[in-house]
Amino acid sequence: MNFVPSSPSPLLIAAVLDYLIGDPWGFPHPVRVMGWLISQFNYFAFKYLKSERSLYWAGVVLGLGLILGSGAVSWLLVYAASQVHPLLGLVTDSILLASCFAGRSLRTAAEDVLQPLKTGDLVRARAKLSLYVGRDTQELSAPEILRAVLETVGENATDGVMAPLFYAIASAFIPYTNVAFLPLAYKAASTLDSMVGYREAPYTHLGRFSAKLEDRLTWLPCRLTVLTLALRSLKPLYVWQMCQRDAIKDPSPNSGWSECAYAAVLGVQLGGTNWYRGVAKQKPLLGEPIYPITAEKIHQALQLTRHSFFIWLGLGIGAIAISTYSF
């Protein structure tokens, strides 16, 4: 029996939901559930496990358990809904997939910081920025706030927007799964990385497995995102050369590439000195400072992300439709 790929409908519906609605306030988002489970696991791990080896293997259990469990829960929910009615299954799959896309959330977060900045309210802009970044924001100047916003947009464009879409398209070609199966599993990996994937104590050993796994899961979508941005900019060779020169200096195998691609396309420079809990950390400089970072540049970055998303969405829906027809 030939395998027929999943319908492209959940992809299209989820993209529309994220574009128009995003994450409604108070909606039971899967990431909140993941975060609660990680916090509970951390509490017991740090309370009862003391050796580095036991913490590492606990991290392996946490990583594999949450990632595989998230995919399994997605499949079970869609399957159960489909047994009630196929349309309910489609709606469930679409909503779960929409929860994995962060396009509108990223735009909202950027605007949340830019709005008080436009009126010169640095205190409020710093407070808003602190909700979205890990660096110290209390003393940041306006240019430093703008750089932080653009770096956040550039980094999260890959793991919050493009990578979930990549795995949604891939999931459509896996036999007997729903479209949200891989994206929700990837979202679990991303959430683990953000919560325990630190090199510093106390997560050095507990989060090592999750951090490395997320790096590997994001590697291909990140490079494809860079390639898409490079082609979209009509100067692909320049963008790739900038990434080859600067992105490799970043300790992260993905965020440096994603941020550097945006810096090269926009003609700005990212990186520099950031402060974390009062400790200075020097980030590599990415790109050339041809233009200053402005609110307009941030809006351009958001537009680039939106265009890249639509390009991938169109290609994905087209590939699924062609494959379905051929079968």
PDB file of C-alpha atoms in Angstrom, residues 38-263:
ATOM      1  CA  ILE A  38      10.841  20.726  33.434  1.00  0.00           C
ATOM      2  CA  SER A  39      10.665  22.749  36.661  1.00  0.00           C
ATOM      3  CA  GLN A  40       9.221  19.806  38.585  1.00  0.00           C
ATOM      4  CA  PHE A  41      11.859  17.443  37.212  1.00  0.00           C
ATOM      5  CA  ASN A  42      14.639  19.909  38.082  1.00  0.00           C
ATOM      6  CA  TYR A  43      13.401  20.170  41.662  1.00  0.00           C
ATOM      7  CA  PHE A  44      13.602  16.411  42.230  1.00  0.00           C
ATOM      8  CA  ALA A  45      16.871  16.007  40.286  1.00  0.00           C
ATOM      9  CA  PHE A  46      18.727  18.656  42.282  1.00  0.00           C
ATOM     10  CA  LYS A  47      17.232  17.419  45.550  1.00  0.00           C
ATOM     11  CA  TYR A  48      18.110  13.743  45.193  1.00  0.00           C
ATOM     12  CA  LEU A  49      20.980  13.539  42.686  1.00  0.00           C
ATOM     13  CA  LYS A  50      24.396  14.854  43.658  1.00  0.00           C
ATOM     14  CA  SER A  51      26.991  13.324  41.320  1.00  0.00           C
ATOM     15  CA  GLU A  52      27.809  14.770  37.911  1.00  0.00           C
ATOM     16  CA  ARG A  53      27.155  11.432  36.218  1.00  0.00           C
ATOM     17  CA  SER A  54      23.712  10.959  37.766  1.00  0.00           C
ATOM     18  CA  LEU A  55      22.715  14.523  36.834  1.00  0.00           C
ATOM     19  CA  TYR A  56      23.864  13.980  33.252  1.00  0.00           C
ATOM     20  CA  TRP A  57      21.809  10.795  32.870  1.00  0.00           C
ATOM     21  CA  ALA A  58      18.860  12.486  34.523  1.00  0.00           C
ATOM     22  CA  GLY A  59      19.219  15.148  31.823  1.00  0.00           C
ATOM     23  CA  VAL A  60      19.141  12.461  29.151  1.00  0.00           C
ATOM     24  CA  VAL A  61      15.932  11.041  30.619  1.00  0.00           C
ATOM     25  CA  LEU A  62      14.430  14.533  30.853  1.00  0.00           C
ATOM     26  CA  GLY A  63      15.399  15.423  27.285  1.00  0.00           C
ATOM     27  CA  LEU A  64      14.268  12.239  25.586  1.00  0.00           C
ATOM     28  CA  GLY A  65      11.198  11.904  27.782  1.00  0.00           C
ATOM     29  CA  LEU A  66       9.884  15.411  27.136  1.00  0.00           C
ATOM     30  CA  ILE A  67      10.715  15.446  23.422  1.00  0.00           C
ATOM     31  CA  LEU A  68       9.282  12.012  22.629  1.00  0.00           C
ATOM     32  CA  GLY A  69       6.416  12.548  25.056  1.00  0.00           C
ATOM     33  CA  SER A  70       5.438  15.847  23.436  1.00  0.00           C
ATOM     34  CA  GLY A  71       5.332  14.246  20.003  1.00  0.00           C
ATOM     35  CA  ALA A  72       3.350  11.298  21.363  1.00  0.00           C
ATOM     36  CA  VAL A  73       0.808  13.541  23.121  1.00  0.00           C
ATOM     37  CA  SER A  74       0.360  15.499  19.891  1.00  0.00           C
ATOM     38  CA  TRP A  75      -0.316  12.278  17.972  1.00  0.00           C
ATOM     39  CA  LEU A  76      -2.745  10.973  20.602  1.00  0.00           C
ATOM     40  CA  LEU A  77      -4.721  14.223  20.763  1.00  0.00           C
ATOM     41  CA  VAL A  78      -5.103  14.448  16.992  1.00  0.00           C
ATOM     42  CA  TYR A  79      -5.911  10.748  16.694  1.00  0.00           C
ATOM     43  CA  ALA A  80      -8.563  10.935  19.410  1.00  0.00           C
ATOM     44  CA  ALA A  81     -10.083  14.057  17.861  1.00  0.00           C
ATOM     45  CA  SER A  82     -10.123  12.406  14.428  1.00  0.00           C
ATOM     46  CA  GLN A  83     -12.056   9.460  15.843  1.00  0.00           C
ATOM     47  CA  VAL A  84     -14.786  11.867  16.896  1.00  0.00           C
ATOM     48  CA  HIS A  85     -14.814  13.624  13.512  1.00  0.00           C
ATOM     49  CA  PRO A  86     -12.135  14.176  10.824  1.00  0.00           C
ATOM     50  CA  LEU A  87     -12.793  17.917  10.921  1.00  0.00           C
ATOM     51  CA  LEU A  88     -12.106  18.000  14.668  1.00  0.00           C
ATOM     52  CA  GLY A  89      -8.837  16.186  14.017  1.00  0.00           C
ATOM     53  CA  LEU A  90      -7.881  18.811  11.442  1.00  0.00           C
ATOM     54  CA  VAL A  91      -8.713  21.639  13.851  1.00  0.00           C
ATOM     55  CA  THR A  92      -6.749  20.012  16.691  1.00  0.00           C
ATOM     56  CA  ASP A  93      -3.710  19.432  14.483  1.00  0.00           C
ATOM     57  CA  SER A  94      -3.858  23.018  13.198  1.00  0.00           C
ATOM     58  CA  ILE A  95      -4.125  24.559  16.673  1.00  0.00           C
ATOM     59  CA  LEU A  96      -1.264  22.447  18.021  1.00  0.00           C
ATOM     60  CA  LEU A  97       0.895  23.439  15.050  1.00  0.00           C
ATOM     61  CA  ALA A  98      -0.019  27.120  15.390  1.00  0.00           C
ATOM     62  CA  SER A  99       1.189  26.990  18.999  1.00  0.00           C
ATOM     63  CA  CYS A 100       4.639  26.041  17.681  1.00  0.00           C
ATOM     64  CA  PHE A 101       4.925  29.130  15.461  1.00  0.00           C
ATOM     65  CA  ALA A 102       6.134  32.328  17.144  1.00  0.00           C
ATOM     66  CA  GLY A 103       5.914  34.761  14.242  1.00  0.00           C
ATOM     67  CA  ARG A 104       3.279  37.037  15.709  1.00  0.00           C
ATOM     68  CA  SER A 105       4.690  36.691  19.229  1.00  0.00           C
ATOM     69  CA  LEU A 106       8.080  37.833  17.948  1.00  0.00           C
ATOM     70  CA  ARG A 107       6.546  40.880  16.263  1.00  0.00           C
ATOM     71  CA  THR A 108       4.532  41.685  19.392  1.00  0.00           C
ATOM     72  CA  ALA A 109       7.607  41.394  21.648  1.00  0.00           C
ATOM     73  CA  ALA A 110       9.625  43.710  19.397  1.00  0.00           C
ATOM     74  CA  GLU A 111       6.848  46.301  19.294  1.00  0.00           C
ATOM     75  CA  ASP A 112       6.414  46.002  23.050  1.00  0.00           C
ATOM     76  CA  VAL A 113       9.957  47.333  23.498  1.00  0.00           C
ATOM     77  CA  LEU A 114      10.017  49.760  20.560  1.00  0.00           C
ATOM     78  CA  GLN A 115       6.832  51.575  21.587  1.00  0.00           C
ATOM     79  CA  PRO A 116       8.188  53.196  24.795  1.00  0.00           C
ATOM     80  CA  LEU A 117      11.537  53.703  23.071  1.00  0.00           C
ATOM     81  CA  LYS A 118       9.857  55.892  20.452  1.00  0.00           C
ATOM     82  CA  THR A 119       8.667  58.249  23.185  1.00  0.00           C
ATOM     83  CA  GLY A 120      12.057  58.287  24.911  1.00  0.00           C
ATOM     84  CA  ASP A 121      10.864  56.260  27.904  1.00  0.00           C
ATOM     85  CA  LEU A 122      14.075  54.288  28.472  1.00  0.00           C
ATOM     86  CA  VAL A 123      13.016  53.010  31.895  1.00  0.00           C
ATOM     87  CA  ARG A 124       9.904  51.345  30.494  1.00  0.00           C
ATOM     88  CA  ALA A 125      11.749  50.100  27.398  1.00  0.00           C
ATOM     89  CA  ARG A 126      14.390  48.453  29.614  1.00  0.00           C
ATOM     90  CA  ALA A 127      11.689  46.865  31.772  1.00  0.00           C
ATOM     91  CA  LYS A 128       9.891  45.510  28.708  1.00  0.00           C
ATOM     92  CA  LEU A 129      13.130  44.193  27.206  1.00  0.00           C
ATOM     93  CA  SER A 130      13.960  42.326  30.431  1.00  0.00           C
ATOM     94  CA  LEU A 131      10.894  40.142  29.817  1.00  0.00           C
ATOM     95  CA  TYR A 132      12.385  38.792  26.592  1.00  0.00           C
ATOM     96  CA  VAL A 133      16.170  38.618  27.068  1.00  0.00           C
ATOM     97  CA  GLY A 134      18.516  37.109  29.640  1.00  0.00           C
ATOM     98  CA  ARG A 135      21.006  39.982  29.721  1.00  0.00           C
ATOM     99  CA  ASP A 136      20.967  42.797  32.293  1.00  0.00           C
ATOM    100  CA  THR A 137      18.890  45.701  30.939  1.00  0.00           C
ATOM    101  CA  GLN A 138      18.891  48.255  33.778  1.00  0.00           C
ATOM    102  CA  GLU A 139      21.671  50.442  32.333  1.00  0.00           C
ATOM    103  CA  LEU A 140      21.207  49.931  28.595  1.00  0.00           C
ATOM    104  CA  SER A 141      21.232  52.970  26.325  1.00  0.00           C
ATOM    105  CA  ALA A 142      18.774  53.363  23.440  1.00  0.00           C
ATOM    106  CA  PRO A 143      21.246  51.974  20.821  1.00  0.00           C
ATOM    107  CA  GLU A 144      21.990  48.993  23.090  1.00  0.00           C
ATOM    108  CA  ILE A 145      18.266  48.319  23.511  1.00  0.00           C
ATOM    109  CA  LEU A 146      17.807  48.403  19.740  1.00  0.00           C
ATOM    110  CA  ARG A 147      20.723  45.992  19.299  1.00  0.00           C
ATOM    111  CA  ALA A 148      19.247  43.627  21.893  1.00  0.00           C
ATOM    112  CA  VAL A 149      15.871  43.647  20.135  1.00  0.00           C
ATOM    113  CA  LEU A 150      17.411  42.978  16.720  1.00  0.00           C
ATOM    114  CA  GLU A 151      19.586  40.171  18.111  1.00  0.00           C
ATOM    115  CA  THR A 152      16.503  38.606  19.690  1.00  0.00           C
ATOM    116  CA  VAL A 153      14.570  38.882  16.433  1.00  0.00           C
ATOM    117  CA  GLY A 154      17.468  37.389  14.481  1.00  0.00           C
ATOM    118  CA  GLU A 155      18.009  34.474  16.855  1.00  0.00           C
ATOM    119  CA  ASN A 156      14.359  33.589  17.394  1.00  0.00           C
ATOM    120  CA  ALA A 157      13.538  33.792  13.698  1.00  0.00           C
ATOM    121  CA  THR A 158      15.240  30.408  13.358  1.00  0.00           C
ATOM    122  CA  ASP A 159      14.214  28.453  16.460  1.00  0.00           C
ATOM    123  CA  GLY A 160      10.833  30.141  16.938  1.00  0.00           C
ATOM    124  CA  VAL A 161       9.590  30.471  13.366  1.00  0.00           C
ATOM    125  CA  MET A 162      11.554  28.723  10.644  1.00  0.00           C
ATOM    126  CA  ALA A 163      12.641  25.526  12.420  1.00  0.00           C
ATOM    127  CA  PRO A 164       9.076  24.625  13.551  1.00  0.00           C
ATOM    128  CA  LEU A 165       7.890  25.178   9.966  1.00  0.00           C
ATOM    129  CA  PHE A 166      10.737  22.997   8.661  1.00  0.00           C
ATOM    130  CA  TYR A 167       9.711  20.171  10.991  1.00  0.00           C
ATOM    131  CA  ALA A 168       6.026  20.641  10.158  1.00  0.00           C
ATOM    132  CA  ILE A 169       6.768  20.103   6.468  1.00  0.00           C
ATOM    133  CA  ALA A 170       8.961  17.102   7.322  1.00  0.00           C
ATOM    134  CA  SER A 171       6.249  15.680   9.581  1.00  0.00           C
ATOM    135  CA  ALA A 172       3.753  15.719   6.717  1.00  0.00           C
ATOM    136  CA  PHE A 173       5.894  13.131   4.917  1.00  0.00           C
ATOM    137  CA  ILE A 174       6.218  10.728   7.864  1.00  0.00           C
ATOM    138  CA  PRO A 175       3.728   7.845   7.574  1.00  0.00           C
ATOM    139  CA  TYR A 176       0.835   7.765  10.025  1.00  0.00           C
ATOM    140  CA  THR A 177       1.677  10.943  11.923  1.00  0.00           C
ATOM    141  CA  ASN A 178       0.015  14.333  12.176  1.00  0.00           C
ATOM    142  CA  VAL A 179       1.642  17.553  10.964  1.00  0.00           C
ATOM    143  CA  ALA A 180       2.199  18.910  14.510  1.00  0.00           C
ATOM    144  CA  PHE A 181       4.040  15.754  15.610  1.00  0.00           C
ATOM    145  CA  LEU A 182       7.634  16.860  14.858  1.00  0.00           C
ATOM    146  CA  PRO A 183       7.138  20.605  15.501  1.00  0.00           C
ATOM    147  CA  LEU A 184       5.835  19.942  19.016  1.00  0.00           C
ATOM    148  CA  ALA A 185       8.744  17.578  19.682  1.00  0.00           C
ATOM    149  CA  TYR A 186      11.131  20.278  18.426  1.00  0.00           C
ATOM    150  CA  LYS A 187       9.391  22.858  20.611  1.00  0.00           C
ATOM    151  CA  ALA A 188      10.104  20.629  23.596  1.00  0.00           C
ATOM    152  CA  ALA A 189      13.797  20.525  22.645  1.00  0.00           C
ATOM    153  CA  SER A 190      13.858  24.319  22.281  1.00  0.00           C
ATOM    154  CA  THR A 191      12.138  24.813  25.646  1.00  0.00           C
ATOM    155  CA  LEU A 192      14.598  22.447  27.321  1.00  0.00           C
ATOM    156  CA  ASP A 193      17.510  24.373  25.844  1.00  0.00           C
ATOM    157  CA  SER A 194      16.158  27.699  27.085  1.00  0.00           C
ATOM    158  CA  MET A 195      15.493  26.386  30.600  1.00  0.00           C
ATOM    159  CA  VAL A 196      18.360  23.982  31.343  1.00  0.00           C
ATOM    160  CA  GLY A 197      20.779  24.284  28.427  1.00  0.00           C
ATOM    161  CA  TYR A 198      23.315  26.440  30.273  1.00  0.00           C
ATOM    162  CA  ARG A 199      27.040  25.852  30.671  1.00  0.00           C
ATOM    163  CA  GLU A 200      26.979  27.444  34.106  1.00  0.00           C
ATOM    164  CA  ALA A 201      25.953  25.785  37.376  1.00  0.00           C
ATOM    165  CA  PRO A 202      23.615  24.308  38.386  1.00  0.00           C
ATOM    166  CA  TYR A 203      22.653  23.142  34.868  1.00  0.00           C
ATOM    167  CA  THR A 204      26.136  22.249  33.613  1.00  0.00           C
ATOM    168  CA  HIS A 205      25.510  18.498  33.682  1.00  0.00           C
ATOM    169  CA  LEU A 206      21.725  18.258  33.805  1.00  0.00           C
ATOM    170  CA  GLY A 207      21.275  20.378  30.667  1.00  0.00           C
ATOM    171  CA  ARG A 208      24.247  19.206  28.597  1.00  0.00           C
ATOM    172  CA  PHE A 209      22.333  16.562  26.622  1.00  0.00           C
ATOM    173  CA  SER A 210      19.396  18.877  25.863  1.00  0.00           C
ATOM    174  CA  ALA A 211      21.677  21.720  24.749  1.00  0.00           C
ATOM    175  CA  LYS A 212      23.644  19.527  22.335  1.00  0.00           C
ATOM    176  CA  LEU A 213      20.513  17.858  20.983  1.00  0.00           C
ATOM    177  CA  GLU A 214      18.816  21.204  20.323  1.00  0.00           C
ATOM    178  CA  ASP A 215      21.950  22.409  18.531  1.00  0.00           C
ATOM    179  CA  ARG A 216      21.794  19.414  16.204  1.00  0.00           C
ATOM    180  CA  LEU A 217      18.049  19.686  15.601  1.00  0.00           C
ATOM    181  CA  THR A 218      18.384  23.379  14.706  1.00  0.00           C
ATOM    182  CA  TRP A 219      21.507  23.084  12.535  1.00  0.00           C
ATOM    183  CA  LEU A 220      19.837  22.297   9.200  1.00  0.00           C
ATOM    184  CA  PRO A 221      16.845  24.670   9.538  1.00  0.00           C
ATOM    185  CA  CYS A 222      19.293  27.413  10.547  1.00  0.00           C
ATOM    186  CA  ARG A 223      21.489  26.945   7.462  1.00  0.00           C
ATOM    187  CA  LEU A 224      18.430  26.836   5.219  1.00  0.00           C
ATOM    188  CA  THR A 225      17.183  30.042   6.849  1.00  0.00           C
ATOM    189  CA  VAL A 226      20.536  31.729   6.177  1.00  0.00           C
ATOM    190  CA  LEU A 227      20.386  30.529   2.569  1.00  0.00           C
ATOM    191  CA  THR A 228      16.827  31.832   2.194  1.00  0.00           C
ATOM    192  CA  LEU A 229      17.757  35.237   3.617  1.00  0.00           C
ATOM    193  CA  ALA A 230      20.834  35.378   1.401  1.00  0.00           C
ATOM    194  CA  LEU A 231      18.839  34.636  -1.745  1.00  0.00           C
ATOM    195  CA  ARG A 232      16.046  36.984  -0.682  1.00  0.00           C
ATOM    196  CA  SER A 233      18.551  39.826  -0.227  1.00  0.00           C
ATOM    197  CA  LEU A 234      19.837  39.391  -3.814  1.00  0.00           C
ATOM    198  CA  LYS A 235      23.405  39.408  -2.458  1.00  0.00           C
ATOM    199  CA  PRO A 236      23.850  35.762  -1.466  1.00  0.00           C
ATOM    200  CA  LEU A 237      27.630  35.648  -1.847  1.00  0.00           C
ATOM    201  CA  TYR A 238      28.149  38.651   0.458  1.00  0.00           C
ATOM    202  CA  VAL A 239      25.803  37.286   3.138  1.00  0.00           C
ATOM    203  CA  TRP A 240      27.457  33.870   3.048  1.00  0.00           C
ATOM    204  CA  GLN A 241      30.939  35.403   3.226  1.00  0.00           C
ATOM    205  CA  MET A 242      29.931  37.482   6.268  1.00  0.00           C
ATOM    206  CA  CYS A 243      28.598  34.373   7.988  1.00  0.00           C
ATOM    207  CA  GLN A 244      31.731  32.405   7.131  1.00  0.00           C
ATOM    208  CA  ARG A 245      33.850  35.240   8.539  1.00  0.00           C
ATOM    209  CA  ASP A 246      31.894  36.177  11.682  1.00  0.00           C
ATOM    210  CA  ALA A 247      29.285  33.545  12.596  1.00  0.00           C
ATOM    211  CA  ILE A 248      31.893  30.859  13.208  1.00  0.00           C
ATOM    212  CA  LYS A 249      33.297  32.983  16.055  1.00  0.00           C
ATOM    213  CA  ASP A 250      30.079  32.586  18.048  1.00  0.00           C
ATOM    214  CA  PRO A 251      30.124  29.670  20.540  1.00  0.00           C
ATOM    215  CA  SER A 252      26.604  28.738  19.461  1.00  0.00           C
ATOM    216  CA  PRO A 253      26.536  26.762  16.189  1.00  0.00           C
ATOM    217  CA  ASN A 254      23.212  28.334  15.226  1.00  0.00           C
ATOM    218  CA  SER A 255      22.347  31.679  16.839  1.00  0.00           C
ATOM    219  CA  GLY A 256      25.536  33.287  15.515  1.00  0.00           C
ATOM    220  CA  TRP A 257      24.684  32.223  11.967  1.00  0.00           C
ATOM    221  CA  SER A 258      21.091  33.400  12.223  1.00  0.00           C
ATOM    222  CA  GLU A 259      21.996  36.780  13.729  1.00  0.00           C
ATOM    223  CA  CYS A 260      24.893  37.287  11.322  1.00  0.00           C
ATOM    224  CA  ALA A 261      22.658  36.637   8.305  1.00  0.00           C
ATOM    225  CA  TYR A 262      20.270  39.373   9.430  1.00  0.00           C
ATOM    226  CA  ALA A 263      23.168  41.719  10.180  1.00  0.00           C
TER     227      ALA A 263
END
